[in-house]
């Protein structure tokens, strides 16, 4: 890390030579990023970038995607882990994709499309994306254990479920998301996270570190959470990076309902957090996005060494990505799946919710405490019951059974049951 001090000024010079300019976004071909005067970094406007005259791109016989990169072929799927590991870094090119969407479901769909379709054997991708306010939970999580879903809806904050594991995170326009795509055989989480810490140090002199749980921490507080999707042949690793996120909204959005939930779903581990602007006020999203992109492009595929300008100029560079069906056929359907109720809530592992209530009584001496319990299956209310001390649970007949569960719905049930008197309840139960 100390050796990077002397290189910080040269890094600025390299970026000044390769300053990004955005052309009109009227079409995929005309919305790519160009570096003026650097032919190796520029994208052709007449054919897909780095695509040969025979309609294929370098490194294989697959079909070219709308972005000009190879999609998976049967031959690439059959490569063994050993074969992929034998491919030298010099034969692997890199691209930085910058999503033009701030919609969480669209960006999750874009991640999934690249993961499913791209041939990454000779091509690694870093996708950088920013979402409007949203809470994103892991694939195996219970949203009602991680946040107050009813409150999110009232505040206009989206609730999304991603395809990877891990815990719940809050996104807004002050948070940068980074997704690293590579073959499963080259998956290396520490490589990716270390690359981010190098970019922070090279650009701002910020000395962030990796925790034992593979989070990025700064002065003992978390600035990045991380998760991964490991498949065959591809994998991706994504993480958040807090720049100037609204910490009040973050805390409120991840505040759970005050009830007792029993669930086998993966639970998040709360951690104190910090924004990068808390330690360096000059940090901003666009400059950081550029710095991370350049760090990715100047670093070899598997080695954390600095290839500098020479390696940078061999890469495929930056590309603005328009996540539409014109660019990525079928992405609209993927987005609809991610935004669907069945995916966001129907995938919730079965759970139960309990809360203590106090029934009304004609005499203070006979006031009775009991618990109302709601069992939930696939986010639908399966059973409502009352639990008295030293008694078996007593089923409650209600037309709420079969309806969608929510915090507001549960509290409505509890309030209705509180309206019954102790004497009437005991009489109905034969006590």
XYZ file of C-alpha atoms in Angstrom:
431
model
C 0.000 0.000 0.000
C 2.883 2.358 0.798
C 4.171 1.975 -2.758
C 0.944 3.485 -4.022
C 1.690 6.897 -2.481
C 4.161 7.782 -5.200
C 1.740 6.600 -7.869
C -1.230 8.756 -6.882
C -0.118 11.728 -8.975
C 0.616 9.515 -11.992
C -2.842 7.973 -11.639
C -4.395 11.423 -12.003
C -2.328 11.961 -15.141
C -3.494 8.673 -16.632
C -7.127 9.564 -16.010
C -6.645 13.007 -17.518
C -5.412 11.342 -20.721
C -8.387 8.994 -20.672
C -11.113 11.433 -19.592
C -14.552 10.089 -20.342
C -16.846 11.834 -22.782
C -20.442 10.759 -23.317
C -22.000 10.980 -26.746
C -25.720 11.070 -27.508
C -27.673 8.174 -25.987
C -30.074 7.865 -28.920
C -28.900 4.328 -29.650
C -26.677 1.640 -28.110
C -23.923 2.415 -30.598
C -23.908 6.138 -29.900
C -24.155 5.995 -26.096
C -20.746 4.490 -25.471
C -17.954 6.249 -23.662
C -15.063 7.491 -25.752
C -11.584 8.524 -24.775
C -10.457 11.114 -27.364
C -7.126 10.514 -29.038
C -6.814 6.969 -27.735
C -7.877 4.594 -30.486
C -7.440 1.488 -28.362
C -9.910 2.869 -25.809
C -12.528 4.090 -28.280
C -15.582 2.105 -29.295
C -16.569 1.808 -32.929
C -19.846 3.415 -33.930
C -20.280 1.166 -36.965
C -20.073 -2.247 -35.283
C -19.927 -3.709 -31.819
C -16.820 -2.703 -29.834
C -13.814 -4.951 -30.461
C -15.887 -7.101 -32.795
C -14.058 -8.565 -35.733
C -15.201 -8.418 -39.327
C -16.476 -12.019 -39.123
C -19.113 -11.105 -36.546
C -17.333 -12.634 -33.573
C -15.301 -11.031 -30.829
C -11.849 -11.921 -29.654
C -11.300 -15.054 -27.595
C -13.896 -17.511 -28.919
C -16.642 -18.565 -31.278
C -19.670 -17.419 -29.310
C -22.386 -15.046 -30.432
C -21.897 -11.316 -29.925
C -24.236 -9.558 -27.467
C -25.782 -6.100 -28.071
C -22.863 -4.587 -26.138
C -20.379 -6.291 -28.444
C -19.268 -8.987 -26.012
C -19.505 -12.747 -26.343
C -22.525 -14.602 -25.013
C -22.125 -18.123 -23.701
C -21.696 -20.972 -26.148
C -21.824 -24.698 -25.463
C -18.027 -24.901 -25.764
C -17.469 -22.258 -23.079
C -19.894 -24.028 -20.733
C -17.864 -27.233 -21.079
C -14.522 -25.723 -20.056
C -13.262 -27.232 -16.825
C -12.096 -25.251 -13.823
C -8.535 -26.342 -14.580
C -8.813 -25.163 -18.210
C -10.095 -21.739 -17.172
C -7.351 -21.322 -14.582
C -4.757 -22.025 -17.290
C -5.868 -18.999 -19.323
C -3.172 -16.333 -18.726
C -4.131 -12.872 -17.497
C -2.752 -11.421 -20.730
C -5.647 -13.074 -22.622
C -8.368 -11.704 -20.329
C -9.859 -8.310 -21.163
C -11.946 -6.118 -18.853
C -14.947 -3.835 -19.252
C -16.632 -1.354 -16.922
C -20.401 -1.198 -17.438
C -22.260 1.802 -16.006
C -26.000 1.293 -15.779
C -28.091 4.266 -16.849
C -31.032 3.085 -14.726
C -31.705 3.992 -11.084
C -34.490 1.406 -10.768
C -33.557 -1.387 -8.368
C -35.542 -4.084 -10.203
C -34.037 -3.132 -13.569
C -30.510 -3.255 -12.178
C -31.098 -6.618 -10.500
C -32.423 -7.885 -13.828
C -29.342 -6.538 -15.630
C -27.099 -8.373 -13.162
C -29.012 -11.574 -13.757
C -28.946 -11.173 -17.555
C -25.163 -10.766 -17.625
C -24.706 -13.667 -15.218
C -26.905 -15.950 -17.324
C -25.696 -14.965 -20.797
C -22.166 -13.577 -20.990
C -19.119 -15.672 -21.790
C -16.641 -14.525 -19.151
C -13.787 -16.922 -19.899
C -11.751 -14.176 -21.604
C -13.678 -11.191 -20.329
C -14.255 -9.826 -16.805
C -16.873 -7.162 -16.134
C -17.379 -4.587 -13.400
C -20.919 -3.213 -13.317
C -21.440 0.063 -11.440
C -24.991 1.069 -10.569
C -26.961 3.436 -8.335
C -30.553 3.003 -7.139
C -33.280 5.281 -5.885
C -34.242 4.625 -2.215
C -34.879 0.926 -1.693
C -34.259 -1.913 0.747
C -32.712 -5.030 -0.798
C -32.844 -8.318 1.102
C -30.964 -11.545 0.476
C -32.477 -14.465 -1.418
C -33.161 -16.481 1.745
C -34.351 -13.681 4.035
C -37.688 -12.792 5.614
C -38.520 -9.154 4.722
C -40.732 -8.812 7.836
C -37.734 -9.754 10.017
C -35.488 -7.182 8.318
C -37.697 -4.122 7.933
C -41.222 -2.801 8.363
C -42.708 -3.558 4.967
C -45.878 -1.541 5.627
C -43.835 1.528 6.613
C -41.664 1.200 3.490
C -44.776 1.203 1.306
C -46.129 4.312 3.038
C -42.800 6.087 2.488
C -42.521 5.093 -1.180
C -39.413 2.933 -0.665
C -39.162 -0.212 -2.781
C -38.559 -3.615 -1.199
C -36.501 -5.924 -3.440
C -35.163 -9.461 -3.082
C -31.891 -10.186 -4.859
C -30.643 -13.530 -6.187
C -27.620 -13.729 -3.887
C -27.480 -14.525 -0.181
C -26.392 -12.223 2.625
C -28.242 -9.592 4.638
C -30.494 -6.599 4.080
C -29.049 -3.323 2.778
C -30.398 0.157 2.075
C -29.754 1.824 -1.277
C -30.170 5.451 -2.281
C -28.500 7.901 -4.643
C -25.617 8.312 -2.169
C -24.697 4.619 -2.352
C -22.603 3.066 -5.146
C -23.179 -0.601 -6.022
C -20.371 -2.638 -7.577
C -20.831 -6.041 -9.230
C -17.816 -8.091 -10.325
C -18.516 -10.779 -12.962
C -16.080 -13.597 -13.614
C -16.025 -17.356 -14.219
C -16.684 -19.398 -11.070
C -13.171 -20.805 -11.451
C -11.693 -17.309 -10.945
C -13.994 -16.142 -8.148
C -11.958 -14.229 -5.547
C -13.891 -12.018 -3.146
C -10.816 -10.621 -1.423
C -9.326 -9.611 -4.788
C -12.445 -7.543 -5.560
C -12.676 -5.895 -2.154
C -8.958 -5.140 -2.045
C -9.277 -3.524 -5.467
C -11.902 -1.175 -4.005
C -9.695 -0.256 -1.038
C -6.820 0.446 -3.450
C -9.038 2.790 -5.459
C -10.060 4.637 -2.282
C -6.447 5.049 -1.251
C -5.156 5.999 -4.703
C -7.880 8.612 -5.268
C -8.520 10.027 -1.793
C -5.850 8.666 0.552
C -8.585 6.823 2.492
C -7.133 3.805 4.269
C -10.049 1.327 4.449
C -9.597 -2.292 5.525
C -11.242 -5.708 5.134
C -12.948 -7.230 8.155
C -12.973 -10.919 9.088
C -16.466 -11.106 7.520
C -15.230 -9.624 4.232
C -16.830 -6.250 4.806
C -14.947 -3.036 4.059
C -14.542 -1.020 7.257
C -13.249 2.462 7.953
C -12.238 3.508 11.465
C -14.032 0.447 12.800
C -17.317 1.146 10.996
C -18.778 -0.555 7.958
C -18.805 1.272 4.609
C -19.589 -1.754 2.451
C -21.647 -4.933 2.647
C -21.032 -7.873 0.346
C -22.760 -10.943 -1.143
C -22.223 -13.351 -4.042
C -23.909 -15.687 -6.508
C -21.801 -18.735 -7.351
C -23.049 -20.814 -10.254
C -21.599 -22.648 -13.219
C -19.873 -21.509 -15.294
C -20.318 -17.910 -14.099
C -20.291 -16.127 -10.770
C -20.696 -12.610 -9.495
C -19.809 -10.760 -6.337
C -21.544 -7.504 -5.485
C -21.174 -4.974 -2.713
C -22.414 -1.583 -1.584
C -20.209 1.437 -0.959
C -21.627 4.200 1.254
C -20.584 7.594 -0.093
C -23.095 10.100 1.254
C -26.142 7.959 1.923
C -28.896 9.420 4.124
C -28.115 7.654 7.416
C -31.388 8.718 9.047
C -33.398 7.180 6.212
C -31.118 4.136 6.252
C -31.741 3.509 9.945
C -35.478 4.105 9.678
C -35.814 1.862 6.620
C -34.118 -1.073 8.362
C -36.102 -0.648 11.594
C -38.244 -3.721 12.276
C -41.741 -3.947 13.699
C -41.932 -4.376 17.489
C -43.183 -7.980 17.484
C -41.719 -11.408 18.182
C -40.927 -13.250 14.932
C -39.887 -16.895 14.809
C -38.248 -17.768 11.490
C -35.519 -19.966 10.041
C -34.680 -17.349 7.427
C -31.164 -15.891 7.217
C -30.922 -12.964 9.617
C -28.882 -9.811 9.019
C -26.099 -8.906 11.428
C -26.425 -5.193 12.350
C -23.233 -3.132 12.179
C -22.405 0.533 12.797
C -21.926 2.305 9.467
C -20.020 5.294 8.120
C -20.166 7.343 4.925
C -16.986 8.082 3.005
C -17.796 11.810 3.174
C -17.570 11.528 6.970
C -13.790 11.236 6.607
C -13.216 13.094 3.325
C -15.736 15.712 2.212
C -14.367 15.764 -1.343
C -15.635 12.252 -2.102
C -18.484 12.179 -4.628
C -20.238 9.389 -6.502
C -19.133 10.246 -10.048
C -15.469 10.741 -9.212
C -15.442 7.554 -7.127
C -17.163 5.617 -9.916
C -14.437 6.724 -12.308
C -11.644 5.917 -9.845
C -12.935 2.393 -9.186
C -13.392 1.777 -12.910
C -9.834 2.798 -13.691
C -8.462 0.719 -10.809
C -10.312 -2.303 -12.201
C -8.999 -1.735 -15.739
C -5.363 -1.232 -14.702
C -5.301 -4.407 -12.554
C -4.657 -7.867 -14.120
C -7.465 -10.425 -13.993
C -6.121 -12.505 -11.095
C -3.153 -10.618 -9.653
C -3.347 -7.507 -7.464
C -0.506 -5.781 -9.263
C -0.577 -2.414 -11.008
C -0.493 -2.699 -14.792
C -0.663 1.066 -15.120
C -1.380 2.860 -18.384
C 0.001 0.031 -20.534
C -2.592 -2.463 -19.280
C -5.308 0.185 -19.128
C -4.990 0.891 -22.841
C -5.447 -2.804 -23.721
C -8.810 -3.062 -21.976
C -12.285 -2.568 -23.416
C -12.845 0.475 -21.245
C -16.022 2.113 -19.974
C -19.442 1.628 -21.509
C -22.758 3.219 -20.605
C -25.400 0.511 -20.468
C -29.035 1.014 -21.404
C -30.879 -1.915 -19.736
C -33.672 -2.392 -22.271
C -34.844 -5.308 -24.440
C -33.120 -3.687 -27.425
C -29.784 -4.211 -25.706
C -30.610 -7.275 -23.611
C -33.475 -9.324 -25.093
C -35.742 -10.619 -22.337
C -34.578 -8.202 -19.640
C -38.071 -6.715 -19.249
C -39.423 -10.126 -18.301
C -36.559 -10.572 -15.824
C -37.384 -7.201 -14.285
C -41.045 -8.147 -13.943
C -40.008 -11.307 -12.098
C -37.831 -9.364 -9.660
C -40.633 -6.832 -9.057
C -43.349 -9.461 -8.635
C -45.081 -10.168 -5.327
C -44.346 -13.882 -5.721
C -40.582 -13.263 -5.784
C -40.340 -10.485 -3.188
C -42.774 -11.926 -0.642
C -43.966 -15.356 -1.795
C -40.396 -16.708 -1.461
C -40.346 -15.827 2.243
C -39.629 -18.893 4.420
C -42.525 -19.829 6.731
C -42.619 -17.879 9.998
C -44.829 -16.992 12.942
C -45.503 -13.651 14.658
C -46.519 -13.183 18.295
C -47.472 -10.234 20.465
C -48.751 -9.982 24.035
C -52.120 -8.288 24.415
C -54.213 -7.454 27.487
C -57.919 -8.156 27.347
C -60.522 -5.825 28.798
C -62.306 -6.879 32.012
C -65.185 -5.595 34.144
C -62.935 -5.916 37.193
C -59.257 -5.122 37.449
C -58.645 -8.380 39.329
C -59.709 -10.435 36.307
C -57.634 -8.704 33.637
C -55.979 -11.327 31.483
C -52.804 -11.236 29.409
C -52.442 -13.524 26.427
C -50.517 -13.714 23.163
C -51.947 -13.472 19.701
C -50.069 -15.654 17.249
C -50.211 -15.601 13.456
C -48.610 -18.366 11.378
C -47.552 -17.287 7.891
C -46.821 -19.512 4.895
C -45.538 -18.047 1.621
C -46.451 -14.600 2.998
C -50.104 -15.614 3.410
C -51.841 -15.917 6.793
C -52.274 -19.630 7.499
C -53.607 -19.631 11.066
C -54.493 -17.209 13.875
C -54.473 -18.402 17.471
C -54.511 -17.192 21.074
C -52.045 -18.447 23.645
C -52.974 -18.300 27.332
C -50.597 -19.193 30.146
C -50.680 -22.958 30.787
C -53.109 -23.629 27.942
C -52.820 -25.032 24.434
C -53.083 -22.509 21.574
C -56.708 -21.747 20.742
C -57.530 -21.293 17.014
C -59.357 -18.103 16.034
C -61.872 -18.293 13.215
C -61.327 -15.276 10.957
C -61.779 -14.257 7.345
C -58.198 -12.943 7.513
C -56.899 -16.494 7.036
C -55.603 -16.830 3.472
C -54.970 -13.115 3.065
C -51.619 -11.427 2.470
C -49.657 -10.834 5.671
C -48.405 -7.364 6.608
C -47.513 -5.547 9.804
C -50.608 -3.381 9.524
C -52.755 -6.491 9.087
C -51.239 -8.166 12.164
C -51.818 -5.135 14.377
C -55.396 -4.926 13.116
C -55.953 -8.524 14.239
C -54.382 -7.828 17.640
C -56.518 -4.711 18.193
C -59.692 -6.581 17.293
C -58.918 -9.331 19.795
C -58.070 -6.801 22.500
C -61.629 -5.510 22.206
C -63.015 -8.756 23.598
C -63.514 -8.907 27.361
C -61.762 -11.465 29.542
C -65.131 -12.877 30.671
C -66.445 -13.285 27.115
C -63.205 -14.849 25.954
C -63.139 -17.316 28.823
C -66.781 -18.217 28.237
C -66.130 -18.797 24.519
C -63.204 -21.077 25.392
C -65.143 -22.968 28.087
C -62.898 -21.806 30.906
